[in-house]
Tab-separated table of C-alpha atoms and ligand atoms in Angstrom:
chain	number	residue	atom	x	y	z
I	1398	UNK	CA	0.000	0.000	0.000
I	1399	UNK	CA	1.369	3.525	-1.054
I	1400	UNK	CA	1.089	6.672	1.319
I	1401	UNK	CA	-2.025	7.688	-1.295
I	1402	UNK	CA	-4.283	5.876	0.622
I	1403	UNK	CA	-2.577	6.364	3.848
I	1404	UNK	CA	-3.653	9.520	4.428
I	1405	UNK	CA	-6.729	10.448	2.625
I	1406	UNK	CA	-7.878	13.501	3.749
I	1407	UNK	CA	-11.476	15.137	2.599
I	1408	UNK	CA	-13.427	17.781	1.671
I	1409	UNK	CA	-17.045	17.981	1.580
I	1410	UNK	CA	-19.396	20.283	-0.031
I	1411	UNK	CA	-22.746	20.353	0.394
I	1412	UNK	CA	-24.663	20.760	-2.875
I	1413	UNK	CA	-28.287	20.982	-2.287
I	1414	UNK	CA	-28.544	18.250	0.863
I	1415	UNK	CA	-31.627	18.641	2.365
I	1416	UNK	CA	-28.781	18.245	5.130
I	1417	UNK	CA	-29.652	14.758	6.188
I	1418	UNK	CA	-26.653	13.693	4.335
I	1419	UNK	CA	-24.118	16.455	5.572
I	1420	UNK	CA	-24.940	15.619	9.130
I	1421	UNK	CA	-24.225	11.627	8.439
I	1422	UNK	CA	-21.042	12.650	7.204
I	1423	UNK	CA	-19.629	14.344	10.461
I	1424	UNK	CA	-20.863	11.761	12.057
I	1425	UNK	CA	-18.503	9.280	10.407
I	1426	UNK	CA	-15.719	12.074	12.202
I	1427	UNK	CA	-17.332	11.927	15.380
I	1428	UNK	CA	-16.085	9.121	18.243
I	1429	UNK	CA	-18.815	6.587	17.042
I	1430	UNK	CA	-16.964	6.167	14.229
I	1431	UNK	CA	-14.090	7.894	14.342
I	1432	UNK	CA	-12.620	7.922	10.730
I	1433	UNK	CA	-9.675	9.576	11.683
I	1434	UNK	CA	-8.533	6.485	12.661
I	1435	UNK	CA	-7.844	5.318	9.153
I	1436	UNK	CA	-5.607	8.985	8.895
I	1437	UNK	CA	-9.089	10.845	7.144
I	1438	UNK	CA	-9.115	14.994	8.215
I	1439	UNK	CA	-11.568	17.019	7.372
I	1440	UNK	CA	-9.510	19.792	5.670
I	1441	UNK	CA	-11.754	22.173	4.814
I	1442	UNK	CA	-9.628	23.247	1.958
I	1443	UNK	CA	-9.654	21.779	-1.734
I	1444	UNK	CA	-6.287	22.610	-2.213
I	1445	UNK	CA	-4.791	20.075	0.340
I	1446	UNK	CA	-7.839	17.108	-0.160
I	1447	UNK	CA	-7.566	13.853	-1.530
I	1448	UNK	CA	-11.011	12.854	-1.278
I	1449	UNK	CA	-14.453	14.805	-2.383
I	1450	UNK	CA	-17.598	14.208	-0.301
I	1451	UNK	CA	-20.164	15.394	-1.906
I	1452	UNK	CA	-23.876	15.518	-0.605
I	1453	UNK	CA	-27.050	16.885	-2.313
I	1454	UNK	CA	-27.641	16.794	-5.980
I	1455	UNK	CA	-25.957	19.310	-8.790
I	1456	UNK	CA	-28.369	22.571	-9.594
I	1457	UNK	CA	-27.751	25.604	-12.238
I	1458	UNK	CA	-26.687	27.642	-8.849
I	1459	UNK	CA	-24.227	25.310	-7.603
I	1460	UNK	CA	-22.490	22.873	-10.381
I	1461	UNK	CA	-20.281	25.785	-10.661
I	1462	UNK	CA	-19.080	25.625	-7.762
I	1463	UNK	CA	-18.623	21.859	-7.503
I	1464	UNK	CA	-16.637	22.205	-10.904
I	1465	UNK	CA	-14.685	24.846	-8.708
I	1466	UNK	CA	-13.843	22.532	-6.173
I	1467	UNK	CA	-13.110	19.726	-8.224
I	1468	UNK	CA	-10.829	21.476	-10.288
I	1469	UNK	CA	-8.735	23.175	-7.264
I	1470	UNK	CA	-7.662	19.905	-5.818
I	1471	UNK	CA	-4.411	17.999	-6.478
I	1472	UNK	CA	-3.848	14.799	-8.248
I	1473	UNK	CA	-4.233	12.061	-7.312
I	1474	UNK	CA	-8.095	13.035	-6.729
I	1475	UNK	CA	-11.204	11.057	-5.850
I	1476	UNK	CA	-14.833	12.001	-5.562
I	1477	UNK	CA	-17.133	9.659	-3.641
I	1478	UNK	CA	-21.709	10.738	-4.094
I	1479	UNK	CA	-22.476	10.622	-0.734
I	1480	UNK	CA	-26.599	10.256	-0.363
I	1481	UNK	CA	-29.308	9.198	-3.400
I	1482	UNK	CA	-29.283	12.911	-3.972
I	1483	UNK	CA	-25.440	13.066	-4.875
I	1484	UNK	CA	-25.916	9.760	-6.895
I	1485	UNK	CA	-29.348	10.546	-8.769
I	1486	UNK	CA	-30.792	13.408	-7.896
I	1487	UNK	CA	-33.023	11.368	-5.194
I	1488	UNK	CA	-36.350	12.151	-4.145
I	1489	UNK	CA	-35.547	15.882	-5.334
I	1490	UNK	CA	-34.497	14.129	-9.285
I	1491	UNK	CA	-37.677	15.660	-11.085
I	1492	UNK	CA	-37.355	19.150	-9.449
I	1493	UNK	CA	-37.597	22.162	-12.018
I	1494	UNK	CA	-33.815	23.333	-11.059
I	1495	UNK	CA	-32.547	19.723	-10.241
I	1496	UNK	CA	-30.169	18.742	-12.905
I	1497	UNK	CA	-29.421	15.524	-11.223
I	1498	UNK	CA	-26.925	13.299	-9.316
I	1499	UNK	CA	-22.895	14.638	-9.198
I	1500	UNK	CA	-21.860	13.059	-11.857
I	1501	UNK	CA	-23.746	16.092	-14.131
I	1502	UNK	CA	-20.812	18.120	-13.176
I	1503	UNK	CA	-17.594	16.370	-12.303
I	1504	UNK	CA	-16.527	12.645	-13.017
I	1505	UNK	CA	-17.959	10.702	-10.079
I	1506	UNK	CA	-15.693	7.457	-8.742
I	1507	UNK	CA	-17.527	5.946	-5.840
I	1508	UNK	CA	-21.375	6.167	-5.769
I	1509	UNK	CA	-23.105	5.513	-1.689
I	1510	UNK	CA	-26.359	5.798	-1.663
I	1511	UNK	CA	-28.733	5.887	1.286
I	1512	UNK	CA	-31.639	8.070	1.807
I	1513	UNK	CA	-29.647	9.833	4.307
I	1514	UNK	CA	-26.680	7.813	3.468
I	1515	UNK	CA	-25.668	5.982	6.640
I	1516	UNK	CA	-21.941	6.742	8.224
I	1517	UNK	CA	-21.126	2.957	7.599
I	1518	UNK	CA	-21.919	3.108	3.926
I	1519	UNK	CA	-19.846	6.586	3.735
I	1520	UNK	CA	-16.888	4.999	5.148
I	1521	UNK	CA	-17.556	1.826	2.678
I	1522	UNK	CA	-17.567	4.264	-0.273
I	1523	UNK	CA	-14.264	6.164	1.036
I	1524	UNK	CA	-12.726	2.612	1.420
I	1525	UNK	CA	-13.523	1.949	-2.000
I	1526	UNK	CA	-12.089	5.268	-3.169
I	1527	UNK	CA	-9.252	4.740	-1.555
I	1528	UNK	CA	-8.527	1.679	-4.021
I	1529	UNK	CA	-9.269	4.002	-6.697
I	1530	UNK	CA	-6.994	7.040	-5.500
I	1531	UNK	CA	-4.083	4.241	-5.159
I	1532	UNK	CA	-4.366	3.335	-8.750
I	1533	UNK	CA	-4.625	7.130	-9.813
I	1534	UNK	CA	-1.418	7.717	-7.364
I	1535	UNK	CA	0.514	4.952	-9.323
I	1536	UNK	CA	-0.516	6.039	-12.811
I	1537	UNK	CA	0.560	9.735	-11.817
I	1538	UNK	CA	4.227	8.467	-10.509
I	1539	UNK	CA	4.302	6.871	-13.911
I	1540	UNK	CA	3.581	9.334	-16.023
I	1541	UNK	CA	5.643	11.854	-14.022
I	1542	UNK	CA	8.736	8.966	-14.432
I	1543	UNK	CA	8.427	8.761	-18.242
I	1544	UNK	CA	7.961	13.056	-18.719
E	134	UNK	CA	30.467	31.725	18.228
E	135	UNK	CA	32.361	29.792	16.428
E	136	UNK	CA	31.281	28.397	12.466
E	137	UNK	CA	32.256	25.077	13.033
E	138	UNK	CA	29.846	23.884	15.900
E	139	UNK	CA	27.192	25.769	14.285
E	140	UNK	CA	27.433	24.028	11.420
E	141	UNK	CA	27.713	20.771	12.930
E	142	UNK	CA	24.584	21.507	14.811
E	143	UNK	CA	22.670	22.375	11.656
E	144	UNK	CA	22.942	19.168	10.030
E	145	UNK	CA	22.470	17.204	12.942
E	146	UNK	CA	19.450	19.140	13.747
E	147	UNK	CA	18.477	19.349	9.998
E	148	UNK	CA	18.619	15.367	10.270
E	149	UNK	CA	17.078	14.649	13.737
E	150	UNK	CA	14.672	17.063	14.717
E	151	UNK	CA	12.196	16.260	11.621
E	152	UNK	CA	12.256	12.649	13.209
E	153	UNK	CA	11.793	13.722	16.811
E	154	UNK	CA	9.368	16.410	15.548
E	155	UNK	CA	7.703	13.984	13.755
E	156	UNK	CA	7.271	11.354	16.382
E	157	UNK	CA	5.541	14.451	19.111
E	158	UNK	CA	3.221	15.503	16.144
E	159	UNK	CA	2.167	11.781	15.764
E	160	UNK	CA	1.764	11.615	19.927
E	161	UNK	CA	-0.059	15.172	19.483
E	162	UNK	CA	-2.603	13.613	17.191
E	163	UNK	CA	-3.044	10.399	19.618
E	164	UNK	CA	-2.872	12.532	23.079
E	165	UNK	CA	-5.574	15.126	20.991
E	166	UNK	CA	-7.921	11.767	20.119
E	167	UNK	CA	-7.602	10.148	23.753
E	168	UNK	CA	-9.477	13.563	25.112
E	169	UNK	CA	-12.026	13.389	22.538
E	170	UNK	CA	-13.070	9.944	23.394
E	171	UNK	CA	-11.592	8.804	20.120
E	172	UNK	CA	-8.964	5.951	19.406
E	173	UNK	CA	-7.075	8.638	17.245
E	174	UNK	CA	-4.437	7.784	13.989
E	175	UNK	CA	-1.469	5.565	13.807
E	176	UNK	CA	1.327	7.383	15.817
E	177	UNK	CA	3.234	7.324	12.286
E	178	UNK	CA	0.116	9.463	10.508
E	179	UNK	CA	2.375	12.683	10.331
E	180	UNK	CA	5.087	11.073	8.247
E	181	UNK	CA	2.482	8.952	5.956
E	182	UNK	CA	0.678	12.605	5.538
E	183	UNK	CA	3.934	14.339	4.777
E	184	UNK	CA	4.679	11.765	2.152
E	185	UNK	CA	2.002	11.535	0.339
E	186	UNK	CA	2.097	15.331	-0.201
E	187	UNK	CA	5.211	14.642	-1.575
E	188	UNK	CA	3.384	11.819	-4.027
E	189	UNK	CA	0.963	14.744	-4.983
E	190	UNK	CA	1.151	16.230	-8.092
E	191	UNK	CA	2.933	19.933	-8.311
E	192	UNK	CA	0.394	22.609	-8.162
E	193	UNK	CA	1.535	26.348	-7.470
E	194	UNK	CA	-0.439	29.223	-7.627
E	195	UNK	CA	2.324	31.681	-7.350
E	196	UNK	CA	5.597	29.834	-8.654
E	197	UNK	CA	7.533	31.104	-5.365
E	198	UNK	CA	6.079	29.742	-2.124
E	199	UNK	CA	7.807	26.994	-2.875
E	200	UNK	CA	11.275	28.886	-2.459
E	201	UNK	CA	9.879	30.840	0.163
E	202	UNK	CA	9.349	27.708	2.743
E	203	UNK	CA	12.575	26.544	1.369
E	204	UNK	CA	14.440	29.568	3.085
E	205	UNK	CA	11.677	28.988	5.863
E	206	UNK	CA	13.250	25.385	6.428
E	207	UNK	CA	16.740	26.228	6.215
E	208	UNK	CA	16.241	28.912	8.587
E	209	UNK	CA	14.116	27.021	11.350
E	210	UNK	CA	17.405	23.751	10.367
E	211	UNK	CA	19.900	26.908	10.989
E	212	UNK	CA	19.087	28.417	14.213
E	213	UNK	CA	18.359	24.695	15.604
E	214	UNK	CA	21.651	24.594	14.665
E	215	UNK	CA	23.067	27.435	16.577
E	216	UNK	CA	20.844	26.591	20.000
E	217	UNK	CA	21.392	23.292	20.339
E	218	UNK	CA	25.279	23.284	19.480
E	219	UNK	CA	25.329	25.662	22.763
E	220	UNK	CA	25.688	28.761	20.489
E	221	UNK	CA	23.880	32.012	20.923
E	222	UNK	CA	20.347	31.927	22.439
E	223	UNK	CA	19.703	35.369	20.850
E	224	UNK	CA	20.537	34.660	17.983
E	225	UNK	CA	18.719	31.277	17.550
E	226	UNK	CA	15.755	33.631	18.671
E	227	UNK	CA	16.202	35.378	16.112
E	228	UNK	CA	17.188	33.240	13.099
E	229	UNK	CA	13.958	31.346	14.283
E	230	UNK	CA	11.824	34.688	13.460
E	231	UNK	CA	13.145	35.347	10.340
E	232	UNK	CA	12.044	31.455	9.062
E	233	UNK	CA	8.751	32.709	10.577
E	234	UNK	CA	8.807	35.495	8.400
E	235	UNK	CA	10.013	33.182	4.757
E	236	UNK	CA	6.433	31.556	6.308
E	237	UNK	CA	4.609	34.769	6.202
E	238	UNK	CA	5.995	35.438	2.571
E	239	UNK	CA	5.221	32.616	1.510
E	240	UNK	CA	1.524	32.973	2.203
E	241	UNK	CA	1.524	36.520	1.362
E	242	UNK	CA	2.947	35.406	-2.472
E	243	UNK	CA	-0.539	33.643	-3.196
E	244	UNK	CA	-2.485	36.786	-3.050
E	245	UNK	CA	-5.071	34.869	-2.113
E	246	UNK	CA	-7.931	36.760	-0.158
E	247	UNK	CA	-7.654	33.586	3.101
E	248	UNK	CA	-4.000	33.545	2.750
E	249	UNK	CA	-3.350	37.075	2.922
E	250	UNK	CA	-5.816	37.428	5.879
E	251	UNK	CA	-3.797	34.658	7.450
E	252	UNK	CA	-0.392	35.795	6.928
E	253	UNK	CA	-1.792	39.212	8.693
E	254	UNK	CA	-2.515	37.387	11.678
E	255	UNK	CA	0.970	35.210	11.948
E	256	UNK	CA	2.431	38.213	11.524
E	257	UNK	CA	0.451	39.725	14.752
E	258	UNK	CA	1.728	36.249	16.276
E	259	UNK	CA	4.947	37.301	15.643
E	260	UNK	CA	4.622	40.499	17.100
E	261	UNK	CA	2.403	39.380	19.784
E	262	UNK	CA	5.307	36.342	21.123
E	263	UNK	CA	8.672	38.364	19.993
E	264	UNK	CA	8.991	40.259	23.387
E	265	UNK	CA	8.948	38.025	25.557
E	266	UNK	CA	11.196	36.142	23.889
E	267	UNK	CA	13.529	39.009	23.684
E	268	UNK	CA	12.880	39.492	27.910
E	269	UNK	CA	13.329	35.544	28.538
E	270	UNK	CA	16.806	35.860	26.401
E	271	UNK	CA	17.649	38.822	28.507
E	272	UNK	CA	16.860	36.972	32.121
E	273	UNK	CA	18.522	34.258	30.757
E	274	UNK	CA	21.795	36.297	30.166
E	275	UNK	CA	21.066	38.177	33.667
E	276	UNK	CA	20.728	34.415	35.134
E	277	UNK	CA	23.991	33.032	33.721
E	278	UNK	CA	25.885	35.514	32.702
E	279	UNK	CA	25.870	34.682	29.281
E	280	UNK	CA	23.887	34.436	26.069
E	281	UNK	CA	25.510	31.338	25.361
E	282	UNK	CA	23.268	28.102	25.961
E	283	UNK	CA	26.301	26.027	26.305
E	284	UNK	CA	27.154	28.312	29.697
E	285	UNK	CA	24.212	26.558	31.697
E	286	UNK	CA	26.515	23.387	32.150
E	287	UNK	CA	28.787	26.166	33.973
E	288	UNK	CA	26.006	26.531	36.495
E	289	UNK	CA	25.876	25.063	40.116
E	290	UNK	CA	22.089	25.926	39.741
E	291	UNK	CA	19.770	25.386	36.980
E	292	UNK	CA	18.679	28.584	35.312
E	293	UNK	CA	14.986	28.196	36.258
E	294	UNK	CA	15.978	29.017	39.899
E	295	UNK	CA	15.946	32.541	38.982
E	296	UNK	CA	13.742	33.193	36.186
E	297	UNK	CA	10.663	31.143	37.164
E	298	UNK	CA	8.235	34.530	36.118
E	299	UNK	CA	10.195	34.461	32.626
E	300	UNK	CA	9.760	30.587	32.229
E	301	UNK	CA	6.053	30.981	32.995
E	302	UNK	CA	5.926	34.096	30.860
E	303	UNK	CA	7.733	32.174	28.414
E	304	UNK	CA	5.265	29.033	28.690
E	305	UNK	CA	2.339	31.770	27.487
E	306	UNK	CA	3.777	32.469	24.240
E	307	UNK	CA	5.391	29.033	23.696
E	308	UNK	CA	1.366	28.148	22.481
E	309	UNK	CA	1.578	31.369	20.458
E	310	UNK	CA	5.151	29.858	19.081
E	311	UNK	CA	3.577	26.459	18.397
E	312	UNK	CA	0.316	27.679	16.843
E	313	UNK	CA	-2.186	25.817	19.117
E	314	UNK	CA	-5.543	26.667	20.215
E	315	UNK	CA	-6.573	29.304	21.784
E	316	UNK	CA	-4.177	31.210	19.707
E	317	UNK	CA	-4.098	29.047	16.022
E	318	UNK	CA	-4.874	31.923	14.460
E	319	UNK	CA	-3.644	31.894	11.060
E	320	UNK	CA	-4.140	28.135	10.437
E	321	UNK	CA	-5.698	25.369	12.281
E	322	UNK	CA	-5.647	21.865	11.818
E	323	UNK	CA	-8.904	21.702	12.967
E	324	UNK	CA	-11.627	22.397	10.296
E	325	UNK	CA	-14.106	23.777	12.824
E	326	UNK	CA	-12.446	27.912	12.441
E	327	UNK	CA	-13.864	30.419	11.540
E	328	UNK	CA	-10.360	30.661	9.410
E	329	UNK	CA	-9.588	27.270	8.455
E	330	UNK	CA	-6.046	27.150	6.800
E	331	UNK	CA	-5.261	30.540	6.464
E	332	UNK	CA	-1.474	30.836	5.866
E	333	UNK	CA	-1.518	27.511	4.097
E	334	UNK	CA	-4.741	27.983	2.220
E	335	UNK	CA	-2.691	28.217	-1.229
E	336	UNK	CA	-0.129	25.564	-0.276
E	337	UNK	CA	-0.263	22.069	-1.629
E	338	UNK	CA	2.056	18.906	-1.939
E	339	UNK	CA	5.669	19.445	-1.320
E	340	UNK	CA	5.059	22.870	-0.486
E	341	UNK	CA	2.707	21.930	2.436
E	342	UNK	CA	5.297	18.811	3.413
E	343	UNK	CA	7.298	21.431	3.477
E	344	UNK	CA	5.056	23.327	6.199
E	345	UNK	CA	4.819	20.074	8.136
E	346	UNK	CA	8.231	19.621	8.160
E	347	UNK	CA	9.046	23.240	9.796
E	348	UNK	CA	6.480	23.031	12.645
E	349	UNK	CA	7.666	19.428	13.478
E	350	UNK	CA	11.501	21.362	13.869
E	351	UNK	CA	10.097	24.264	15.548
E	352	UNK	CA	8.551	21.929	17.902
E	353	UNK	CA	11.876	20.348	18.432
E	354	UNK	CA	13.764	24.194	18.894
E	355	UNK	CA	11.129	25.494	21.039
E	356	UNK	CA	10.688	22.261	23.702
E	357	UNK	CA	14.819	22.351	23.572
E	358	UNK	CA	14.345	26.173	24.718
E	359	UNK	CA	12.372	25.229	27.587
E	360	UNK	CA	14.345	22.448	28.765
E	361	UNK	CA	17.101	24.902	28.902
E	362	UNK	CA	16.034	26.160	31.464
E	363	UNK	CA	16.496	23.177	33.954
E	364	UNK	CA	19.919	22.610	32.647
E	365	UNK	CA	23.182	22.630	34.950
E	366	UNK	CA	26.766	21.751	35.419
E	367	UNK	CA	25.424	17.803	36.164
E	368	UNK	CA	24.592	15.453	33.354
E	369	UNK	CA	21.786	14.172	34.667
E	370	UNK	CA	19.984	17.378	34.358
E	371	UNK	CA	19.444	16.667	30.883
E	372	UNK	CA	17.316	13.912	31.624
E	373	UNK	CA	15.012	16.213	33.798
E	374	UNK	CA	15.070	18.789	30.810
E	375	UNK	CA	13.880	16.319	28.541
E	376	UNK	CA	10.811	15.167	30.907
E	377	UNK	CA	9.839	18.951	31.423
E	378	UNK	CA	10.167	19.332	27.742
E	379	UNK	CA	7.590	16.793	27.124
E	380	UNK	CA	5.492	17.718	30.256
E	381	UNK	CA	5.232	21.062	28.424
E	382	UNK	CA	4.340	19.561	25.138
E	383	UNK	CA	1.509	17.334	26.784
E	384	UNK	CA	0.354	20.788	28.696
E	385	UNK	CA	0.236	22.655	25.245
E	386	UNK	CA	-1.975	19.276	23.772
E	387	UNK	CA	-4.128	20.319	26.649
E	388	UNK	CA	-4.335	23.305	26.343
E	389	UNK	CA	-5.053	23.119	22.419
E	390	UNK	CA	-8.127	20.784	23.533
E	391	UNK	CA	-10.435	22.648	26.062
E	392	UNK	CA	-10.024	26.423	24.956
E	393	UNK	CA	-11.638	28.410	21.523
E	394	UNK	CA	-9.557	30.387	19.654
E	395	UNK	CA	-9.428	34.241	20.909
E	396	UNK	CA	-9.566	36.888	18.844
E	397	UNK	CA	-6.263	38.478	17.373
E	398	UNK	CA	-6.955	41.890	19.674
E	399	UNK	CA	-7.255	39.561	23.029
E	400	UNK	CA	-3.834	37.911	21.934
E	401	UNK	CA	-2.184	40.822	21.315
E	402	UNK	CA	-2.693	42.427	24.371
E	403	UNK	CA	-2.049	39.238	27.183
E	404	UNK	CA	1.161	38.542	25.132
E	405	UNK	CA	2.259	41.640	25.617
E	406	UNK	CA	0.871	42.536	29.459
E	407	UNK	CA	2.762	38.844	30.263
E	408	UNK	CA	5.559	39.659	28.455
E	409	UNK	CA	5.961	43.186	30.647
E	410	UNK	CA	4.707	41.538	33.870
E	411	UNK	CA	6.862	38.166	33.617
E	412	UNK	CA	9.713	39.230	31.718
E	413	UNK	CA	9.793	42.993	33.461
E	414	UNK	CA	9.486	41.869	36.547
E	415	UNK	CA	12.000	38.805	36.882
E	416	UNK	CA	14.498	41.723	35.156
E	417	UNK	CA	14.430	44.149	37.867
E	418	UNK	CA	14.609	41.194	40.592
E	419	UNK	CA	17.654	40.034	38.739
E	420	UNK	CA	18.917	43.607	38.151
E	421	UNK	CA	18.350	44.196	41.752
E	422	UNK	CA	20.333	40.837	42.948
E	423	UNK	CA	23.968	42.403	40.803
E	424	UNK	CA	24.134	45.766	42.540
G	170	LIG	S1	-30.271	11.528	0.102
G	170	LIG	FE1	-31.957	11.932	1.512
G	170	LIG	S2	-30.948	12.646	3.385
G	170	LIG	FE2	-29.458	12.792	1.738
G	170	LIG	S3	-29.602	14.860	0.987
G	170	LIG	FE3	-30.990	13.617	-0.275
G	170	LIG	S4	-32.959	13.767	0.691
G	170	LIG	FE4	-31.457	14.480	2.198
């Protein structure tokens, strides 16, 4: 195992979470489940993140902004849907401003779903995308070896 | 001072302290997770988070903070250096402030709106801490009659038997120094701020190891400055300094844990009021005990 998934640290933006979602995903921080643990910090900052968290589905207001964050954070990057929202749009999918799940804006790797996605399921999908970032990792040293 | 020594000093420090510094941050983050109920990280998470920022790929914003923590580094490696090879304790002081200030350029180079505001407020840390440093240097001297460190072995006393004010004075700041809570300031590593990274906002990869790197040395410099104080001419003094070294470390963790950050003005004006009280006050004692 490489240092990439080692230290996975996250962001997480709320996109139009009815909240249920965000509140699921502190929890996974909190001493229930204590992610940190497994070396996960909640940075606050896309510049020094590893891992995107996003909750709520992808409007006209905020895909910018998700776009935004996505594109401010560092290779090797990963972006995990947390919620049915973040993965479909959810019970909000046929809204007049809903445009759907994440993946309308930015390349989504892991999908969790759960109406609100449970802290278990988040840390499943981060688990998952931490498999992912570790290939990504890899391919980057490569490509950086043969420039 | 000779160049020799110093140098010597450097590369050990440049060599050792990033291991040592490493090794506290790691018990920082367990200590930290033990209060909160939690089971915490591996002790060895600071040195898997430093390296994967080296795996990251380069991403600048301005092309020079890069540099900029470089000089940082050397500087924090350099007056390590010159303290613990028994060299000049004013000097160390300040050779350490000027690697604070590389740090303050660096964030300043971003132009970034967070990283601006954040270099702002180190550099209030700086001014807020810098005096009574300068007063604990100067009861130092009055104590043993020299600014050199390596005097102390010289002693028949330890240091601390005349400067307990300054060491206590100098115990306020040290969480200034270190950047913990109630005084982190311009960047936190927790994400529940008001100002999350500030000085760092802009920083990524090696850059940000870089970061890592510097507070895990300044740790190392500013624990060996208060185990100076319990040094004298016997050997086995430097056992005691290195248990109220880390006695000091494990108050700062507890401190960092149970109070909210202040605002800048509140900082400001303790730091300073201690620094007069402390520092002024163990001065004129000392003054008083030559004549
Ligand atoms: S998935 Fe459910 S809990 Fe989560 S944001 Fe959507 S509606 Fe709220």
């Amino acid at each position: 195992m490489g240092f990439a998934s080692k230290s996975p640290w996250v962001i997480h933006y709320d996109a139009s979470s009815c909240n249920g979602c965000d509140i699921e995903v502190l929890a996974a921080l909190c001493p229930g489940f204590d992610v940190e643990r497994f070396g996960i910090i909640n940075t606050g900052n896309p510049k020094h993140a590893d891992i995107f968290l996003v909750t709520g589905s992808v409007n006209d207001r905020n895909i910018s902004v998700v776009k935004q964050i996505y594109d401010q954070m560092v290779e090797p990057k990963v972006v995990v849907a947390c919620g049915t929202c973040a993965c479909s749009g959810g019970i909000f999918h046929d809204c007049y401003n809903v445009l759907g799940g994440v993946d309308k804006a930015i390349p989504v790797d892991v999908y969790a779903p759960g109406c609100a996605v449970r802290p278990e399921a988040i840390i499943d999908g981060v688990v998952q995308a931490l498999g992912i970032l570790e290939e990504k990792s890899k391919a980057l040293k490569e490509s950086k070896r043969r420039a | 001072m000779s160049f020799i020594p110093v140098l010597i000093g450097t590369v050990a420090f440049a060599i050792l302290a990033p291991v040592i510094g490493c090794f506290l941050a790691g018990l920082d983050r367990k200590i930290s997770a033990r209060m909160q109920g939690r089971v915490g990280p591996p002790l060895l998470q600071p040195y898997y988070d430093v390296r994967k920022l080296i795996e990251k790929d380069d991403v600048t914003v301005s092309g020079v903070d890069g540099v900029y923590m470089t000089a940082a580094l050397v500087f924090t490696a350099f007056a390590g250096g010159i303290f613990f090879s028994g060299g000049n304790l004013l000097m160390s002081a300040f050779v350490i402030t000027m690697a604070a200030l590389f740090f303050i350029m660096a964030a300043y180079s971003s132009r970034s709106p967070y990283a601006e505001v954040g270099a702002g407020r180190e550099a209030i840390q700086v001014m807020s801490y810098e005096p009574m440093v300068l007063l604990m240097a100067v009861c130092f001297y009055l104590a043993s009659g020299s600014f050199m460190v390596a005097d102390v072995f010289r002693g028949s006393v330890p240091v601390i038997c005349y400067t307990v004010p300054a060491f206590i004075g100098f115990l306020f700041i040290l969480t200034i120094k270190l950047r913990k809570s109630p005084f982190d300031l311009s960047t936190s590593h927790h994400a529940h701020q008001e100002l999350v990274r500030g000085t760092t906002t802009e920083m990524s990869g090696k850059t940000l190891a870089k970061t890592e790197v510097m507070h895990w040395c300044e740790t190392v410099l500013f624990l060996g400055w208060t185990g100076m104080f319990f040094l004298w001419g016997n050997p086995v003094s430097i056992l005691l300094a290195i248990v109220v070294a880390l006695l000091a470390w494990f108050l700062e963790i507890w401190i960092d844990n149970n109070f909210a950050r202040v605002k800048w003005q509140a900082m400001l004006k303790w730091a300073w009021v201690v620094a007069l009280v402390a520092g002024g006050v163990n001065i004129v004692v000392l003054m008083g005990f030559m004549f």
